[in-house]
Amino acid sequence: MRVYNFSAGPAVLPEEVLKEAAAEMLDYQGSGMSVMEMSHRSKVYDKIIKDAEADLRELMQIPDNYKVLFLQGGASSQFAMIPMNLMKNKVADYIVTGQWAKKAYQEAALYGKANKIASSEDETFSYIPDCSDLPISEDADYVYICENNTIYGTKFKTLPNTKGKTLVADVSSCFLSEPVDVTKYGLIYGGVQKNIGPAGVVIVIIREDLITEDVLPGTPTMFKYKIHADNESLYNTPPAYGIYICGKVFQWLKKQGGLAAMKEYNEKKAKILYDYLDESNLFKGTVRKEDRSLMNVPFVTGSEELDAEFVKEAAAAGFVNLKGHRSVGGMRASIYNAMPIEGVEKLVAFMKEFEKNHTEA
């Protein structure tokens, strides 16, 4: 029996995709072999990766002057790759709204002057700071954000005013959850293991004018965007099977009606859980209402013992991976695209029952 998997990543994938992949495991479309065994230089695989890119471009309406790169190293590799390629003046501004933005900021400081121009660390990253009039550095090469904060459950609803500077965004945990205007970003990237595919692939969408030979001295060949762009993500052996699964998820998303339909579905799902948290006497959400993520919903009971008991009972009932990130504790339900609405409805029913059994009359 499949459980309801609320993991923040690697996370739930559409059952339809898993069944298709299972059916093709031993023999992909008459090739006589699995995609896992296939040469990335073969005609069959070339079609897989090109179709995946075409479907992603269609879903996100990616303009022709942006390159799509399927890379390795997860989103964390981009913490270094971005400054190595984009820090021409050796200055960048960072808005720190969570653990991952903080790590990216710290990594950038190895390569140039990283300025923390706004942060929500003063209140345990439970809100998004006002970014309408920030002290953007005159010589900043880019302004960096993590758009959806997986650990803390916050989301930028309005992009920061970068005052004409290039916006770079980590969208790992909100990738393809809603429509995006790609033209507002110079570079947008994300690890796929939250909303798109298995761990091991990072997708980078980068405007062509940012792809140059002019990178920081000492930048490894594998860390140059130009190398990967010129070789259409096939400079070396890519994470071939992971990209194949991503391609299947893109096709699944198209069948669901695209990103506008997904946003509507995700809003409906999140509302069920947030409405209950707002009325519950036991469970409480931890994020300022206007900054709540549609993808990651952290909550607490106020008692560490009760939190632990809830996680244990929930797992026994088939609701797994609800324990909050080790840095914050409590609980977190990640309700990505592939989490069905009935999963959230059943979780809320279980929470109501738990509240009834653990609240004094």
Tab-separated table of C-alpha atoms in Angstrom:
chain	number	residue	atom	x	y	z
A	1	MET	CA	0.000	0.000	0.000
A	2	ARG	CA	1.332	3.452	-0.899
A	3	VAL	CA	1.500	5.971	1.935
A	4	TYR	CA	0.749	9.679	1.793
A	5	ASN	CA	4.289	11.045	1.556
A	6	PHE	CA	4.638	14.609	2.884
A	7	SER	CA	8.437	14.663	2.517
A	8	ALA	CA	10.117	17.950	1.592
A	9	GLY	CA	12.371	16.105	-0.855
A	10	PRO	CA	13.006	13.655	-2.334
A	11	ALA	CA	9.268	13.923	-2.529
A	12	VAL	CA	6.077	12.407	-3.881
A	13	LEU	CA	5.893	11.842	-7.644
A	14	PRO	CA	2.733	11.337	-9.742
A	15	GLU	CA	1.663	7.685	-9.607
A	16	GLU	CA	0.927	7.780	-13.322
A	17	VAL	CA	4.569	8.708	-13.998
A	18	LEU	CA	5.907	5.954	-11.728
A	19	LYS	CA	3.697	3.348	-13.438
A	20	GLU	CA	4.825	4.482	-16.900
A	21	ALA	CA	8.467	4.338	-15.840
A	22	ALA	CA	7.924	0.884	-14.327
A	23	ALA	CA	6.375	-0.365	-17.576
A	24	GLU	CA	9.365	0.951	-19.529
A	25	MET	CA	12.041	-0.162	-17.056
A	26	LEU	CA	13.283	-3.196	-19.014
A	27	ASP	CA	12.516	-2.043	-22.534
A	28	TYR	CA	12.095	1.638	-23.383
A	29	GLN	CA	9.826	1.929	-26.430
A	30	GLY	CA	11.232	-1.104	-28.251
A	31	SER	CA	14.891	-0.164	-27.757
A	32	GLY	CA	15.474	-3.436	-25.891
A	33	MET	CA	17.037	-1.677	-22.935
A	34	SER	CA	16.240	0.550	-19.968
A	35	VAL	CA	16.858	4.307	-20.107
A	36	MET	CA	19.228	3.604	-17.184
A	37	GLU	CA	21.471	1.614	-19.554
A	38	MET	CA	21.268	3.860	-22.563
A	39	SER	CA	24.067	5.946	-24.048
A	40	HIS	CA	23.407	9.659	-23.605
A	41	ARG	CA	24.807	10.050	-27.142
A	42	SER	CA	22.208	7.738	-28.683
A	43	LYS	CA	19.391	8.962	-30.936
A	44	VAL	CA	16.815	7.527	-28.540
A	45	TYR	CA	18.173	9.468	-25.567
A	46	ASP	CA	18.691	12.611	-27.631
A	47	LYS	CA	14.951	12.628	-28.277
A	48	ILE	CA	14.199	12.122	-24.550
A	49	ILE	CA	16.243	15.136	-23.446
A	50	LYS	CA	15.119	17.381	-26.326
A	51	ASP	CA	11.439	16.528	-25.750
A	52	ALA	CA	11.885	17.246	-22.030
A	53	GLU	CA	13.312	20.675	-22.784
A	54	ALA	CA	10.570	21.444	-25.328
A	55	ASP	CA	7.840	20.494	-22.842
A	56	LEU	CA	9.417	22.601	-20.075
A	57	ARG	CA	9.690	25.564	-22.447
A	58	GLU	CA	6.018	25.176	-23.328
A	59	LEU	CA	4.901	24.860	-19.695
A	60	MET	CA	6.841	27.916	-18.526
A	61	GLN	CA	6.602	29.873	-21.802
A	62	ILE	CA	10.382	30.275	-21.725
A	63	PRO	CA	11.514	32.895	-24.284
A	64	ASP	CA	13.993	31.945	-27.019
A	65	ASN	CA	16.749	34.097	-25.492
A	66	TYR	CA	16.931	31.831	-22.428
A	67	LYS	CA	18.853	28.557	-22.290
A	68	VAL	CA	17.587	25.527	-20.377
A	69	LEU	CA	20.354	23.485	-18.763
A	70	PHE	CA	19.963	20.076	-17.099
A	71	LEU	CA	22.881	19.892	-14.671
A	72	GLN	CA	24.165	17.872	-11.715
A	73	GLY	CA	25.203	18.716	-8.174
A	74	GLY	CA	21.751	19.683	-6.931
A	75	ALA	CA	20.707	23.245	-6.166
A	76	SER	CA	23.622	23.610	-3.727
A	77	SER	CA	26.136	23.472	-6.602
A	78	GLN	CA	24.561	26.681	-7.882
A	79	PHE	CA	25.522	28.542	-4.698
A	80	ALA	CA	29.070	28.586	-6.135
A	81	MET	CA	28.335	28.361	-9.853
A	82	ILE	CA	26.262	31.567	-9.839
A	83	PRO	CA	28.962	33.862	-8.401
A	84	MET	CA	31.699	32.131	-10.450
A	85	ASN	CA	29.819	32.989	-13.652
A	86	LEU	CA	27.936	36.188	-12.824
A	87	MET	CA	30.099	38.150	-10.346
A	88	LYS	CA	31.858	40.342	-12.905
A	89	ASN	CA	32.209	43.272	-10.452
A	90	LYS	CA	32.666	40.833	-7.579
A	91	VAL	CA	29.597	42.281	-5.812
A	92	ALA	CA	26.190	40.685	-5.246
A	93	ASP	CA	23.182	41.442	-3.039
A	94	TYR	CA	21.417	38.666	-1.126
A	95	ILE	CA	17.995	38.627	0.511
A	96	VAL	CA	18.235	36.020	3.260
A	97	THR	CA	14.863	34.466	4.073
A	98	GLY	CA	15.903	30.969	5.129
A	99	GLN	CA	18.627	28.365	5.514
A	100	TRP	CA	19.257	27.885	1.777
A	101	ALA	CA	19.493	31.604	0.964
A	102	LYS	CA	21.862	31.934	3.938
A	103	LYS	CA	24.067	29.123	2.604
A	104	ALA	CA	24.073	30.691	-0.870
A	105	TYR	CA	25.039	34.055	0.664
A	106	GLN	CA	27.876	32.490	2.659
A	107	GLU	CA	29.160	30.669	-0.437
A	108	ALA	CA	29.080	33.836	-2.552
A	109	ALA	CA	31.229	35.574	0.057
A	110	LEU	CA	34.068	33.210	-0.961
A	111	TYR	CA	34.130	34.778	-4.431
A	112	GLY	CA	33.441	38.468	-3.876
A	113	LYS	CA	31.546	40.948	-1.743
A	114	ALA	CA	28.183	39.464	-0.774
A	115	ASN	CA	25.845	42.022	0.783
A	116	LYS	CA	22.935	40.890	2.943
A	117	ILE	CA	20.458	43.632	2.047
A	118	ALA	CA	17.423	42.154	3.836
A	119	SER	CA	16.748	39.248	6.177
A	120	SER	CA	13.965	37.679	8.228
A	121	GLU	CA	16.310	35.797	10.540
A	122	ASP	CA	15.235	38.036	13.445
A	123	GLU	CA	11.935	36.123	13.615
A	124	THR	CA	13.190	32.633	12.684
A	125	PHE	CA	12.535	33.265	8.969
A	126	SER	CA	8.760	33.267	9.589
A	127	TYR	CA	8.049	36.119	7.154
A	128	ILE	CA	9.255	37.751	3.931
A	129	PRO	CA	10.754	41.232	4.467
A	130	ASP	CA	9.466	44.245	2.565
A	131	CYS	CA	11.530	44.300	-0.624
A	132	SER	CA	9.952	47.311	-2.337
A	133	ASP	CA	12.818	49.732	-1.628
A	134	LEU	CA	16.010	47.907	-0.746
A	135	PRO	CA	19.547	49.340	-0.516
A	136	ILE	CA	20.591	47.734	-3.809
A	137	SER	CA	24.346	48.122	-4.362
A	138	GLU	CA	25.192	50.340	-7.296
A	139	ASP	CA	27.770	47.887	-8.629
A	140	ALA	CA	25.874	44.674	-7.774
A	141	ASP	CA	26.076	42.031	-10.477
A	142	TYR	CA	22.788	40.486	-9.352
A	143	VAL	CA	20.208	40.304	-6.561
A	144	TYR	CA	19.570	36.827	-5.159
A	145	ILE	CA	16.493	35.280	-3.537
A	146	CYS	CA	15.248	31.844	-2.547
A	147	GLU	CA	11.652	32.252	-3.702
A	148	ASN	CA	10.001	29.536	-1.612
A	149	ASN	CA	11.553	28.519	1.679
A	150	THR	CA	11.151	24.776	2.131
A	151	ILE	CA	12.154	24.657	5.794
A	152	TYR	CA	10.208	27.684	7.019
A	153	GLY	CA	7.199	27.650	4.676
A	154	THR	CA	7.411	31.202	3.345
A	155	LYS	CA	7.051	32.403	-0.253
A	156	PHE	CA	7.744	35.666	-2.087
A	157	LYS	CA	4.314	36.727	-3.389
A	158	THR	CA	5.856	39.844	-4.957
A	159	LEU	CA	9.351	39.781	-6.425
A	160	PRO	CA	11.809	42.313	-4.954
A	161	ASN	CA	12.394	45.625	-6.645
A	162	THR	CA	15.952	45.085	-7.877
A	163	LYS	CA	16.191	48.611	-9.314
A	164	GLY	CA	17.267	47.283	-12.696
A	165	LYS	CA	19.739	44.692	-11.417
A	166	THR	CA	19.561	41.068	-12.577
A	167	LEU	CA	17.329	38.882	-10.394
A	168	VAL	CA	18.574	35.366	-9.595
A	169	ALA	CA	16.141	32.978	-7.907
A	170	ASP	CA	16.286	29.523	-6.363
A	171	VAL	CA	12.817	28.078	-6.996
A	172	SER	CA	13.567	24.484	-5.943
A	173	SER	CA	10.457	23.968	-3.827
A	174	CYS	CA	7.930	25.953	-5.902
A	175	PHE	CA	9.169	24.906	-9.363
A	176	LEU	CA	6.199	24.437	-11.764
A	177	SER	CA	3.633	24.956	-8.988
A	178	GLU	CA	2.245	28.086	-10.660
A	179	PRO	CA	2.790	30.242	-13.762
A	180	VAL	CA	6.028	32.253	-13.822
A	181	ASP	CA	7.111	35.236	-15.916
A	182	VAL	CA	10.607	34.044	-16.791
A	183	THR	CA	11.516	37.455	-18.257
A	184	LYS	CA	11.592	38.936	-14.742
A	185	TYR	CA	14.656	36.835	-13.936
A	186	GLY	CA	18.174	36.687	-15.307
A	187	LEU	CA	18.589	33.193	-13.912
A	188	ILE	CA	16.063	30.870	-12.301
A	189	TYR	CA	17.029	27.441	-11.032
A	190	GLY	CA	15.984	24.545	-8.853
A	191	GLY	CA	16.796	21.056	-7.704
A	192	VAL	CA	14.095	18.785	-9.105
A	193	GLN	CA	13.638	16.415	-6.152
A	194	LYS	CA	10.826	18.415	-4.600
A	195	ASN	CA	8.308	18.970	-7.366
A	196	ILE	CA	9.627	17.472	-10.602
A	197	GLY	CA	11.698	14.310	-10.381
A	198	PRO	CA	14.238	12.186	-8.524
A	199	ALA	CA	17.221	13.740	-6.749
A	200	GLY	CA	20.328	14.370	-8.849
A	201	VAL	CA	19.187	16.936	-11.429
A	202	VAL	CA	19.231	20.718	-11.170
A	203	ILE	CA	17.537	22.762	-13.897
A	204	VAL	CA	18.977	26.193	-14.711
A	205	ILE	CA	17.088	28.655	-16.921
A	206	ILE	CA	19.469	31.463	-17.829
A	207	ARG	CA	19.279	34.497	-20.120
A	208	GLU	CA	21.759	34.176	-22.957
A	209	ASP	CA	23.545	37.482	-22.342
A	210	LEU	CA	24.635	36.147	-18.921
A	211	ILE	CA	26.416	33.188	-20.524
A	212	THR	CA	29.948	34.342	-21.322
A	213	GLU	CA	33.571	33.232	-21.323
A	214	ASP	CA	34.225	35.936	-18.742
A	215	VAL	CA	34.100	33.932	-15.510
A	216	LEU	CA	36.094	34.191	-12.286
A	217	PRO	CA	39.671	32.894	-12.571
A	218	GLY	CA	39.939	29.305	-11.399
A	219	THR	CA	36.347	28.395	-12.290
A	220	PRO	CA	36.343	24.642	-13.074
A	221	THR	CA	35.281	23.696	-16.608
A	222	MET	CA	32.271	21.807	-15.213
A	223	PHE	CA	31.130	24.997	-13.466
A	224	LYS	CA	30.956	27.152	-16.592
A	225	TYR	CA	27.436	27.776	-17.913
A	226	LYS	CA	28.853	28.377	-21.400
A	227	ILE	CA	30.305	24.856	-21.564
A	228	HIS	CA	26.914	23.307	-20.759
A	229	ALA	CA	24.961	25.697	-22.982
A	230	ASP	CA	27.255	25.097	-25.966
A	231	ASN	CA	26.961	21.326	-25.474
A	232	GLU	CA	23.170	21.321	-24.896
A	233	SER	CA	23.544	19.779	-21.400
A	234	LEU	CA	25.572	16.904	-22.847
A	235	TYR	CA	29.135	18.068	-22.150
A	236	ASN	CA	29.549	15.014	-19.930
A	237	THR	CA	27.208	12.148	-19.046
A	238	PRO	CA	24.116	13.852	-17.624
A	239	PRO	CA	21.866	12.353	-14.914
A	240	ALA	CA	20.101	10.607	-17.781
A	241	TYR	CA	17.415	8.636	-15.933
A	242	GLY	CA	16.505	11.587	-13.718
A	243	ILE	CA	15.996	13.804	-16.783
A	244	TYR	CA	13.821	11.091	-18.351
A	245	ILE	CA	11.556	11.121	-15.262
A	246	CYS	CA	11.456	14.948	-15.293
A	247	GLY	CA	10.300	14.740	-18.915
A	248	LYS	CA	7.475	12.424	-17.900
A	249	VAL	CA	6.437	14.847	-15.135
A	250	PHE	CA	6.381	17.710	-17.665
A	251	GLN	CA	4.038	15.661	-19.850
A	252	TRP	CA	1.879	14.855	-16.804
A	253	LEU	CA	1.662	18.575	-15.952
A	254	LYS	CA	0.550	19.373	-19.490
A	255	LYS	CA	-2.204	16.762	-19.132
A	256	GLN	CA	-3.342	18.408	-15.883
A	257	GLY	CA	-3.908	21.641	-17.799
A	258	GLY	CA	-0.548	23.353	-17.298
A	259	LEU	CA	0.701	25.679	-14.578
A	260	ALA	CA	-2.426	27.831	-14.218
A	261	ALA	CA	-4.459	24.686	-13.476
A	262	MET	CA	-1.773	23.484	-11.043
A	263	LYS	CA	-1.843	26.790	-9.168
A	264	GLU	CA	-5.607	26.553	-8.741
A	265	TYR	CA	-5.303	22.950	-7.509
A	266	ASN	CA	-2.445	23.835	-5.147
A	267	GLU	CA	-4.371	26.787	-3.693
A	268	LYS	CA	-7.348	24.532	-3.043
A	269	LYS	CA	-5.135	21.944	-1.293
A	270	ALA	CA	-3.292	24.510	0.836
A	271	LYS	CA	-6.545	26.216	1.862
A	272	ILE	CA	-7.858	22.973	3.382
A	273	LEU	CA	-4.818	22.686	5.641
A	274	TYR	CA	-4.389	26.386	6.465
A	275	ASP	CA	-8.102	26.845	7.262
A	276	TYR	CA	-7.889	24.007	9.759
A	277	LEU	CA	-4.660	25.360	11.323
A	278	ASP	CA	-6.339	28.769	11.738
A	279	GLU	CA	-9.304	27.309	13.636
A	280	SER	CA	-7.497	24.567	15.591
A	281	ASN	CA	-6.980	24.921	19.352
A	282	LEU	CA	-4.038	22.510	19.290
A	283	PHE	CA	-2.128	23.008	16.021
A	284	LYS	CA	-0.743	26.373	14.945
A	285	GLY	CA	0.887	27.509	11.702
A	286	THR	CA	4.242	29.276	12.169
A	287	VAL	CA	4.257	31.675	9.206
A	288	ARG	CA	2.805	35.160	8.776
A	289	LYS	CA	-0.423	34.620	6.825
A	290	GLU	CA	0.399	36.803	3.820
A	291	ASP	CA	3.728	35.022	3.291
A	292	ARG	CA	2.518	31.419	3.462
A	293	SER	CA	3.832	28.894	0.954
A	294	LEU	CA	1.461	26.727	-1.085
A	295	MET	CA	4.046	23.944	-1.046
A	296	ASN	CA	5.458	23.651	2.483
A	297	VAL	CA	3.259	24.047	5.555
A	298	PRO	CA	5.053	24.057	8.942
A	299	PHE	CA	3.007	23.761	12.151
A	300	VAL	CA	3.443	23.007	15.860
A	301	THR	CA	1.399	22.008	18.912
A	302	GLY	CA	3.501	24.028	21.355
A	303	SER	CA	4.783	20.876	23.028
A	304	GLU	CA	7.801	18.940	21.753
A	305	GLU	CA	6.464	15.741	23.332
A	306	LEU	CA	3.095	16.164	21.634
A	307	ASP	CA	4.777	16.999	18.313
A	308	ALA	CA	6.758	13.749	18.540
A	309	GLU	CA	3.621	11.782	19.451
A	310	PHE	CA	1.757	13.273	16.481
A	311	VAL	CA	4.549	12.393	14.029
A	312	LYS	CA	4.630	8.831	15.382
A	313	GLU	CA	0.852	8.280	15.262
A	314	ALA	CA	0.599	9.919	11.827
A	315	ALA	CA	3.269	7.586	10.398
A	316	ALA	CA	1.434	4.564	11.813
A	317	ALA	CA	-1.715	5.806	10.069
A	318	GLY	CA	0.064	6.156	6.687
A	319	PHE	CA	0.977	9.875	6.767
A	320	VAL	CA	4.770	9.845	6.571
A	321	ASN	CA	7.655	12.349	6.662
A	322	LEU	CA	5.746	14.964	8.665
A	323	LYS	CA	8.594	15.720	11.060
A	324	GLY	CA	9.834	19.301	10.683
A	325	HIS	CA	13.377	20.063	9.563
A	326	ARG	CA	15.930	19.274	12.269
A	327	SER	CA	16.806	22.986	12.563
A	328	VAL	CA	13.277	24.054	13.550
A	329	GLY	CA	11.432	20.997	14.902
A	330	GLY	CA	7.636	20.746	14.910
A	331	MET	CA	5.905	19.368	11.822
A	332	ARG	CA	5.877	20.206	8.131
A	333	ALA	CA	3.550	18.967	5.425
A	334	SER	CA	5.009	19.383	1.946
A	335	ILE	CA	2.068	19.289	-0.444
A	336	TYR	CA	3.723	19.460	-3.843
A	337	ASN	CA	1.977	19.114	-7.220
A	338	ALA	CA	1.807	15.311	-7.025
A	339	MET	CA	0.165	15.224	-3.574
A	340	PRO	CA	-3.512	14.466	-4.289
A	341	ILE	CA	-6.162	16.619	-2.623
A	342	GLU	CA	-7.515	13.564	-0.770
A	343	GLY	CA	-4.094	13.223	0.906
A	344	VAL	CA	-4.526	16.667	2.475
A	345	GLU	CA	-8.193	16.020	3.336
A	346	LYS	CA	-7.291	12.767	5.090
A	347	LEU	CA	-4.380	14.402	6.915
A	348	VAL	CA	-6.704	17.118	8.249
A	349	ALA	CA	-9.252	14.479	9.325
A	350	PHE	CA	-6.448	12.673	11.180
A	351	MET	CA	-5.296	15.951	12.797
A	352	LYS	CA	-8.857	16.663	13.973
A	353	GLU	CA	-9.063	13.219	15.548
A	354	PHE	CA	-5.645	13.689	17.191
A	355	GLU	CA	-6.735	17.088	18.548
A	356	LYS	CA	-9.924	15.575	19.990
A	357	ASN	CA	-7.924	12.842	21.725
A	358	HIS	CA	-5.247	15.171	23.094
A	359	THR	CA	-7.229	18.171	24.237
A	360	GLU	CA	-8.775	18.331	27.651
A	361	ALA	CA	-12.521	18.745	27.592
